[in-house]
Amino acid sequence: MWGPEGLDEAEAGLLGPPEDLRGKDVLEVGAGAAQCARWLARQGAWPVALDLSHRQLQHALRIGGSFPLVCADAAALPFRDGSFDLACSAYGALPFVADPRLVLREVRRVLRPGGRLVFSVTHPIRWAFPDEPGPEGLSVSASYFDRTPYVEQDEEGRAVYVEHHRTLGDRVRDVVACGFRLVDLVEPEWPEWNTSEWGGWSPLRGRLIPGTAIFVCERD
Ligand SMILES: C[S@@+](CC[C@H](N)C(=O)[O-])C[C@H]1O[C@@H](n2cnc3c(N)ncnc32)[C@H](O)[C@@H]1O
């Protein structure tokens, strides 16, 4: 699943036709509970699910699946050059690092020539709106151009959640500067069947502004 709109890879085929995934080495970056790796394994691919969070990987382990789980930083991938045919990331790692180019360069390094990276992030336009599912989430309240990160702190002032904003142009420049060709930029529309509300995502907002941006890139 690429985002809260509900677009899934079986329908989107952004990594290529599902029947071509068989036998492919695939890295899932910022895998969380490894939902994508689990689906890829069912298609006959050889996924590796990587996440910085040991806790998330414990969830992955509990849910199950016979593929490797790797606890590591996406900006320092513990793999040899050219280890993977494909890489994917659904809202993983990239929105949470101050310098996404460190991650993109690492992913490029571990991809084979012509390898594809598909990643989704919150659509950058959402930065300008309050993260509310109702009408209050429809009026611009902040500058789209303000790159100051969103930070939540605990009682001792330690950052416990940080999200970094990049404009659409920033993301395109990051991808290209790190040696990828941008093949497509997918902005899934909110489908009629999806009536769920989740955080700032809702049918109301989904029909008016995009919620997810999916970058389809190939190693140049
Ligand atoms: C919003 S969750 C997405 C999880 C999963 N891809 C999904 O679709 O549900 C973001 C994940 O990125 C991971 N993450 C954040 N920074 C990371 C980094 N530098 N390296 C690897 N993983 C990271 C987090 O631990 C978290 O599991």
PDB file of N, CA, C and O in Angstrom, residues 103-156:
ATOM      1  N   VAL A 103      20.296   9.186   2.089  1.00  0.00           N
ATOM      2  CA  VAL A 103      19.534   7.950   1.879  1.00  0.00           C
ATOM      3  C   VAL A 103      19.489   7.603   0.388  1.00  0.00           C
ATOM      4  O   VAL A 103      19.760   6.467  -0.010  1.00  0.00           O
ATOM      5  N   LEU A 104      19.187   8.601  -0.439  1.00  0.00           N
ATOM      6  CA  LEU A 104      19.048   8.337  -1.882  1.00  0.00           C
ATOM      7  C   LEU A 104      20.367   7.845  -2.479  1.00  0.00           C
ATOM      8  O   LEU A 104      20.380   6.928  -3.299  1.00  0.00           O
ATOM      9  N   ARG A 105      21.492   8.416  -2.031  1.00  0.00           N
ATOM     10  CA  ARG A 105      22.800   7.968  -2.556  1.00  0.00           C
ATOM     11  C   ARG A 105      23.080   6.529  -2.139  1.00  0.00           C
ATOM     12  O   ARG A 105      23.605   5.735  -2.910  1.00  0.00           O
ATOM     13  N   GLU A 106      22.722   6.208  -0.908  1.00  0.00           N
ATOM     14  CA  GLU A 106      22.929   4.838  -0.433  1.00  0.00           C
ATOM     15  C   GLU A 106      22.063   3.847  -1.203  1.00  0.00           C
ATOM     16  O   GLU A 106      22.527   2.772  -1.594  1.00  0.00           O
ATOM     17  N   VAL A 107      20.812   4.225  -1.432  1.00  0.00           N
ATOM     18  CA  VAL A 107      19.927   3.313  -2.183  1.00  0.00           C
ATOM     19  C   VAL A 107      20.461   3.144  -3.602  1.00  0.00           C
ATOM     20  O   VAL A 107      20.506   2.029  -4.136  1.00  0.00           O
ATOM     21  N   ARG A 108      20.923   4.217  -4.201  1.00  0.00           N
ATOM     22  CA  ARG A 108      21.477   4.109  -5.563  1.00  0.00           C
ATOM     23  C   ARG A 108      22.678   3.152  -5.557  1.00  0.00           C
ATOM     24  O   ARG A 108      22.824   2.313  -6.444  1.00  0.00           O
ATOM     25  N   ARG A 109      23.519   3.279  -4.560  1.00  0.00           N
ATOM     26  CA  ARG A 109      24.718   2.428  -4.483  1.00  0.00           C
ATOM     27  C   ARG A 109      24.365   0.947  -4.446  1.00  0.00           C
ATOM     28  O   ARG A 109      25.014   0.128  -5.098  1.00  0.00           O
ATOM     29  N   VAL A 110      23.327   0.593  -3.677  1.00  0.00           N
ATOM     30  CA  VAL A 110      23.028  -0.834  -3.509  1.00  0.00           C
ATOM     31  C   VAL A 110      22.118  -1.390  -4.626  1.00  0.00           C
ATOM     32  O   VAL A 110      21.849  -2.583  -4.661  1.00  0.00           O
ATOM     33  N   LEU A 111      21.654  -0.494  -5.528  1.00  0.00           N
ATOM     34  CA  LEU A 111      20.854  -0.963  -6.670  1.00  0.00           C
ATOM     35  C   LEU A 111      21.773  -1.371  -7.814  1.00  0.00           C
ATOM     36  O   LEU A 111      22.842  -0.782  -8.014  1.00  0.00           O
ATOM     37  N   ARG A 112      21.324  -2.342  -8.582  1.00  0.00           N
ATOM     38  CA  ARG A 112      22.048  -2.715  -9.796  1.00  0.00           C
ATOM     39  C   ARG A 112      21.750  -1.664 -10.883  1.00  0.00           C
ATOM     40  O   ARG A 112      20.735  -0.956 -10.795  1.00  0.00           O
ATOM     41  N   PRO A 113      22.608  -1.567 -11.913  1.00  0.00           N
ATOM     42  CA  PRO A 113      22.349  -0.588 -12.989  1.00  0.00           C
ATOM     43  C   PRO A 113      20.946  -0.768 -13.558  1.00  0.00           C
ATOM     44  O   PRO A 113      20.499  -1.892 -13.783  1.00  0.00           O
ATOM     45  N   GLY A 114      20.240   0.345 -13.719  1.00  0.00           N
ATOM     46  CA  GLY A 114      18.868   0.300 -14.242  1.00  0.00           C
ATOM     47  C   GLY A 114      17.844  -0.048 -13.176  1.00  0.00           C
ATOM     48  O   GLY A 114      16.648  -0.104 -13.467  1.00  0.00           O
ATOM     49  N   GLY A 115      18.320  -0.284 -11.953  1.00  0.00           N
ATOM     50  CA  GLY A 115      17.408  -0.648 -10.857  1.00  0.00           C
ATOM     51  C   GLY A 115      16.437   0.475 -10.541  1.00  0.00           C
ATOM     52  O   GLY A 115      16.716   1.651 -10.772  1.00  0.00           O
ATOM     53  N   ARG A 116      15.302   0.089 -10.021  1.00  0.00           N
ATOM     54  CA  ARG A 116      14.223   1.054  -9.790  1.00  0.00           C
ATOM     55  C   ARG A 116      14.014   1.304  -8.294  1.00  0.00           C
ATOM     56  O   ARG A 116      14.057   0.358  -7.497  1.00  0.00           O
ATOM     57  N   LEU A 117      13.829   2.552  -7.943  1.00  0.00           N
ATOM     58  CA  LEU A 117      13.433   2.936  -6.576  1.00  0.00           C
ATOM     59  C   LEU A 117      12.065   3.608  -6.674  1.00  0.00           C
ATOM     60  O   LEU A 117      11.885   4.552  -7.443  1.00  0.00           O
ATOM     61  N   VAL A 118      11.115   3.107  -5.899  1.00  0.00           N
ATOM     62  CA  VAL A 118       9.806   3.769  -5.803  1.00  0.00           C
ATOM     63  C   VAL A 118       9.592   4.118  -4.340  1.00  0.00           C
ATOM     64  O   VAL A 118       9.690   3.237  -3.476  1.00  0.00           O
ATOM     65  N   PHE A 119       9.350   5.399  -4.071  1.00  0.00           N
ATOM     66  CA  PHE A 119       9.083   5.790  -2.676  1.00  0.00           C
ATOM     67  C   PHE A 119       7.916   6.758  -2.602  1.00  0.00           C
ATOM     68  O   PHE A 119       7.700   7.577  -3.483  1.00  0.00           O
ATOM     69  N   SER A 120       7.150   6.620  -1.500  1.00  0.00           N
ATOM     70  CA  SER A 120       6.044   7.558  -1.280  1.00  0.00           C
ATOM     71  C   SER A 120       6.315   8.381  -0.025  1.00  0.00           C
ATOM     72  O   SER A 120       6.963   7.909   0.919  1.00  0.00           O
ATOM     73  N   VAL A 121       5.846   9.608  -0.074  1.00  0.00           N
ATOM     74  CA  VAL A 121       5.926  10.533   1.073  1.00  0.00           C
ATOM     75  C   VAL A 121       4.609  11.297   1.134  1.00  0.00           C
ATOM     76  O   VAL A 121       3.857  11.325   0.154  1.00  0.00           O
ATOM     77  N   THR A 122       4.374  11.950   2.269  1.00  0.00           N
ATOM     78  CA  THR A 122       3.237  12.866   2.331  1.00  0.00           C
ATOM     79  C   THR A 122       3.403  13.898   1.212  1.00  0.00           C
ATOM     80  O   THR A 122       4.502  14.442   1.033  1.00  0.00           O
ATOM     81  N   HIS A 123       2.337  14.159   0.470  1.00  0.00           N
ATOM     82  CA  HIS A 123       2.448  15.143  -0.607  1.00  0.00           C
ATOM     83  C   HIS A 123       2.870  16.492  -0.014  1.00  0.00           C
ATOM     84  O   HIS A 123       2.247  16.960   0.952  1.00  0.00           O
ATOM     85  N   PRO A 124       3.923  17.121  -0.546  1.00  0.00           N
ATOM     86  CA  PRO A 124       4.452  18.347   0.071  1.00  0.00           C
ATOM     87  C   PRO A 124       3.417  19.462   0.256  1.00  0.00           C
ATOM     88  O   PRO A 124       3.545  20.269   1.180  1.00  0.00           O
ATOM     89  N   ILE A 125       2.372  19.502  -0.555  1.00  0.00           N
ATOM     90  CA  ILE A 125       1.377  20.580  -0.419  1.00  0.00           C
ATOM     91  C   ILE A 125       0.684  20.520   0.946  1.00  0.00           C
ATOM     92  O   ILE A 125       0.240  21.537   1.485  1.00  0.00           O
ATOM     93  N   ARG A 126       0.652  19.325   1.549  1.00  0.00           N
ATOM     94  CA  ARG A 126      -0.017  19.157   2.853  1.00  0.00           C
ATOM     95  C   ARG A 126       0.639  19.967   3.965  1.00  0.00           C
ATOM     96  O   ARG A 126       0.039  20.221   5.008  1.00  0.00           O
ATOM     97  N   TRP A 127       1.924  20.308   3.745  1.00  0.00           N
ATOM     98  CA  TRP A 127       2.666  21.063   4.761  1.00  0.00           C
ATOM     99  C   TRP A 127       1.992  22.408   5.051  1.00  0.00           C
ATOM    100  O   TRP A 127       2.082  22.937   6.160  1.00  0.00           O
ATOM    101  N   ALA A 128       1.318  22.948   4.061  1.00  0.00           N
ATOM    102  CA  ALA A 128       0.734  24.286   4.190  1.00  0.00           C
ATOM    103  C   ALA A 128      -0.623  24.259   4.908  1.00  0.00           C
ATOM    104  O   ALA A 128      -1.172  25.309   5.240  1.00  0.00           O
ATOM    105  N   PHE A 129      -1.159  23.048   5.133  1.00  0.00           N
ATOM    106  CA  PHE A 129      -2.508  22.922   5.721  1.00  0.00           C
ATOM    107  C   PHE A 129      -2.437  22.265   7.099  1.00  0.00           C
ATOM    108  O   PHE A 129      -1.553  21.433   7.340  1.00  0.00           O
ATOM    109  N   PRO A 130      -3.392  22.595   8.005  1.00  0.00           N
ATOM    110  CA  PRO A 130      -3.419  21.900   9.300  1.00  0.00           C
ATOM    111  C   PRO A 130      -3.697  20.408   9.074  1.00  0.00           C
ATOM    112  O   PRO A 130      -4.433  20.048   8.146  1.00  0.00           O
ATOM    113  N   ASP A 131      -3.103  19.572   9.917  1.00  0.00           N
ATOM    114  CA  ASP A 131      -3.227  18.122   9.766  1.00  0.00           C
ATOM    115  C   ASP A 131      -4.553  17.647  10.377  1.00  0.00           C
ATOM    116  O   ASP A 131      -4.573  16.890  11.345  1.00  0.00           O
ATOM    117  N   GLU A 132      -5.653  18.122   9.824  1.00  0.00           N
ATOM    118  CA  GLU A 132      -6.991  17.829  10.343  1.00  0.00           C
ATOM    119  C   GLU A 132      -7.851  17.249   9.233  1.00  0.00           C
ATOM    120  O   GLU A 132      -7.820  17.736   8.108  1.00  0.00           O
ATOM    121  N   PRO A 133      -8.674  16.245   9.549  1.00  0.00           N
ATOM    122  CA  PRO A 133      -9.460  15.603   8.490  1.00  0.00           C
ATOM    123  C   PRO A 133     -10.691  16.415   8.050  1.00  0.00           C
ATOM    124  O   PRO A 133     -11.201  16.220   6.947  1.00  0.00           O
ATOM    125  N   GLY A 134     -11.159  17.341   8.902  1.00  0.00           N
ATOM    126  CA  GLY A 134     -12.394  18.086   8.627  1.00  0.00           C
ATOM    127  C   GLY A 134     -12.144  19.379   7.857  1.00  0.00           C
ATOM    128  O   GLY A 134     -11.049  19.615   7.351  1.00  0.00           O
ATOM    129  N   PRO A 135     -13.186  20.264   7.826  1.00  0.00           N
ATOM    130  CA  PRO A 135     -13.069  21.509   7.056  1.00  0.00           C
ATOM    131  C   PRO A 135     -11.926  22.397   7.532  1.00  0.00           C
ATOM    132  O   PRO A 135     -11.366  23.165   6.737  1.00  0.00           O
ATOM    133  N   GLU A 136     -11.573  22.282   8.829  1.00  0.00           N
ATOM    134  CA  GLU A 136     -10.455  23.097   9.334  1.00  0.00           C
ATOM    135  C   GLU A 136      -9.131  22.733   8.652  1.00  0.00           C
ATOM    136  O   GLU A 136      -8.174  23.497   8.697  1.00  0.00           O
ATOM    137  N   GLY A 137      -9.105  21.578   8.019  1.00  0.00           N
ATOM    138  CA  GLY A 137      -7.895  21.140   7.308  1.00  0.00           C
ATOM    139  C   GLY A 137      -7.849  21.601   5.865  1.00  0.00           C
ATOM    140  O   GLY A 137      -7.010  21.135   5.097  1.00  0.00           O
ATOM    141  N   LEU A 138      -8.761  22.536   5.518  1.00  0.00           N
ATOM    142  CA  LEU A 138      -8.834  22.965   4.114  1.00  0.00           C
ATOM    143  C   LEU A 138      -8.316  24.380   3.874  1.00  0.00           C
ATOM    144  O   LEU A 138      -8.331  24.862   2.748  1.00  0.00           O
ATOM    145  N   SER A 139      -7.883  25.060   4.961  1.00  0.00           N
ATOM    146  CA  SER A 139      -7.392  26.437   4.784  1.00  0.00           C
ATOM    147  C   SER A 139      -5.896  26.482   5.042  1.00  0.00           C
ATOM    148  O   SER A 139      -5.416  25.938   6.044  1.00  0.00           O
ATOM    149  N   VAL A 140      -5.209  27.172   4.170  1.00  0.00           N
ATOM    150  CA  VAL A 140      -3.747  27.291   4.315  1.00  0.00           C
ATOM    151  C   VAL A 140      -3.418  27.986   5.630  1.00  0.00           C
ATOM    152  O   VAL A 140      -4.003  29.019   5.960  1.00  0.00           O
ATOM    153  N   SER A 141      -2.499  27.381   6.404  1.00  0.00           N
ATOM    154  CA  SER A 141      -2.157  27.959   7.703  1.00  0.00           C
ATOM    155  C   SER A 141      -0.657  28.155   7.870  1.00  0.00           C
ATOM    156  O   SER A 141      -0.195  28.691   8.871  1.00  0.00           O
ATOM    157  N   ALA A 142       0.141  27.676   6.928  1.00  0.00           N
ATOM    158  CA  ALA A 142       1.593  27.806   7.036  1.00  0.00           C
ATOM    159  C   ALA A 142       2.162  27.932   5.635  1.00  0.00           C
ATOM    160  O   ALA A 142       1.482  27.639   4.645  1.00  0.00           O
ATOM    161  N   SER A 143       3.423  28.371   5.584  1.00  0.00           N
ATOM    162  CA  SER A 143       4.041  28.531   4.267  1.00  0.00           C
ATOM    163  C   SER A 143       4.531  27.188   3.727  1.00  0.00           C
ATOM    164  O   SER A 143       5.239  26.448   4.408  1.00  0.00           O
ATOM    165  N   TYR A 144       4.147  26.926   2.499  1.00  0.00           N
ATOM    166  CA  TYR A 144       4.640  25.743   1.779  1.00  0.00           C
ATOM    167  C   TYR A 144       6.164  25.770   1.679  1.00  0.00           C
ATOM    168  O   TYR A 144       6.818  24.743   1.580  1.00  0.00           O
ATOM    169  N   PHE A 145       6.741  26.977   1.721  1.00  0.00           N
ATOM    170  CA  PHE A 145       8.181  27.125   1.498  1.00  0.00           C
ATOM    171  C   PHE A 145       8.996  27.084   2.787  1.00  0.00           C
ATOM    172  O   PHE A 145      10.207  27.177   2.755  1.00  0.00           O
ATOM    173  N   ASP A 146       8.318  26.967   3.929  1.00  0.00           N
ATOM    174  CA  ASP A 146       9.030  26.951   5.214  1.00  0.00           C
ATOM    175  C   ASP A 146       9.538  25.534   5.496  1.00  0.00           C
ATOM    176  O   ASP A 146       8.763  24.618   5.754  1.00  0.00           O
ATOM    177  N   ARG A 147      10.859  25.373   5.446  1.00  0.00           N
ATOM    178  CA  ARG A 147      11.447  24.027   5.635  1.00  0.00           C
ATOM    179  C   ARG A 147      11.775  23.723   7.095  1.00  0.00           C
ATOM    180  O   ARG A 147      12.449  22.732   7.383  1.00  0.00           O
ATOM    181  N   THR A 148      11.311  24.549   8.045  1.00  0.00           N
ATOM    182  CA  THR A 148      11.569  24.256   9.456  1.00  0.00           C
ATOM    183  C   THR A 148      10.909  22.921   9.806  1.00  0.00           C
ATOM    184  O   THR A 148       9.715  22.739   9.564  1.00  0.00           O
ATOM    185  N   PRO A 149      11.670  21.972  10.364  1.00  0.00           N
ATOM    186  CA  PRO A 149      11.055  20.662  10.640  1.00  0.00           C
ATOM    187  C   PRO A 149       9.959  20.735  11.696  1.00  0.00           C
ATOM    188  O   PRO A 149       9.954  21.632  12.551  1.00  0.00           O
ATOM    189  N   TYR A 150       9.029  19.776  11.620  1.00  0.00           N
ATOM    190  CA  TYR A 150       8.007  19.610  12.660  1.00  0.00           C
ATOM    191  C   TYR A 150       8.600  18.716  13.747  1.00  0.00           C
ATOM    192  O   TYR A 150       9.063  17.608  13.461  1.00  0.00           O
ATOM    193  N   VAL A 151       8.597  19.207  15.006  1.00  0.00           N
ATOM    194  CA  VAL A 151       9.248  18.455  16.091  1.00  0.00           C
ATOM    195  C   VAL A 151       8.297  18.309  17.263  1.00  0.00           C
ATOM    196  O   VAL A 151       7.678  19.291  17.692  1.00  0.00           O
ATOM    197  N   GLU A 152       8.157  17.083  17.777  1.00  0.00           N
ATOM    198  CA  GLU A 152       7.454  16.862  19.049  1.00  0.00           C
ATOM    199  C   GLU A 152       8.489  16.491  20.088  1.00  0.00           C
ATOM    200  O   GLU A 152       9.397  15.691  19.809  1.00  0.00           O
ATOM    201  N   GLN A 153       8.353  17.078  21.307  1.00  0.00           N
ATOM    202  CA  GLN A 153       9.347  16.845  22.352  1.00  0.00           C
ATOM    203  C   GLN A 153       8.704  16.189  23.561  1.00  0.00           C
ATOM    204  O   GLN A 153       7.510  16.358  23.804  1.00  0.00           O
ATOM    205  N   ASP A 154       9.522  15.469  24.354  1.00  0.00           N
ATOM    206  CA  ASP A 154       9.017  14.932  25.620  1.00  0.00           C
ATOM    207  C   ASP A 154       9.201  15.979  26.722  1.00  0.00           C
ATOM    208  O   ASP A 154       9.659  17.102  26.460  1.00  0.00           O
ATOM    209  N   GLU A 155       8.854  15.604  27.974  1.00  0.00           N
ATOM    210  CA  GLU A 155       8.903  16.582  29.081  1.00  0.00           C
ATOM    211  C   GLU A 155      10.307  17.136  29.292  1.00  0.00           C
ATOM    212  O   GLU A 155      10.476  18.257  29.755  1.00  0.00           O
ATOM    213  N   GLU A 156      11.323  16.357  28.924  1.00  0.00           N
ATOM    214  CA  GLU A 156      12.710  16.838  29.100  1.00  0.00           C
ATOM    215  C   GLU A 156      13.224  17.614  27.886  1.00  0.00           C
ATOM    216  O   GLU A 156      14.393  17.958  27.831  1.00  0.00           O
TER     217      GLU A 156
END
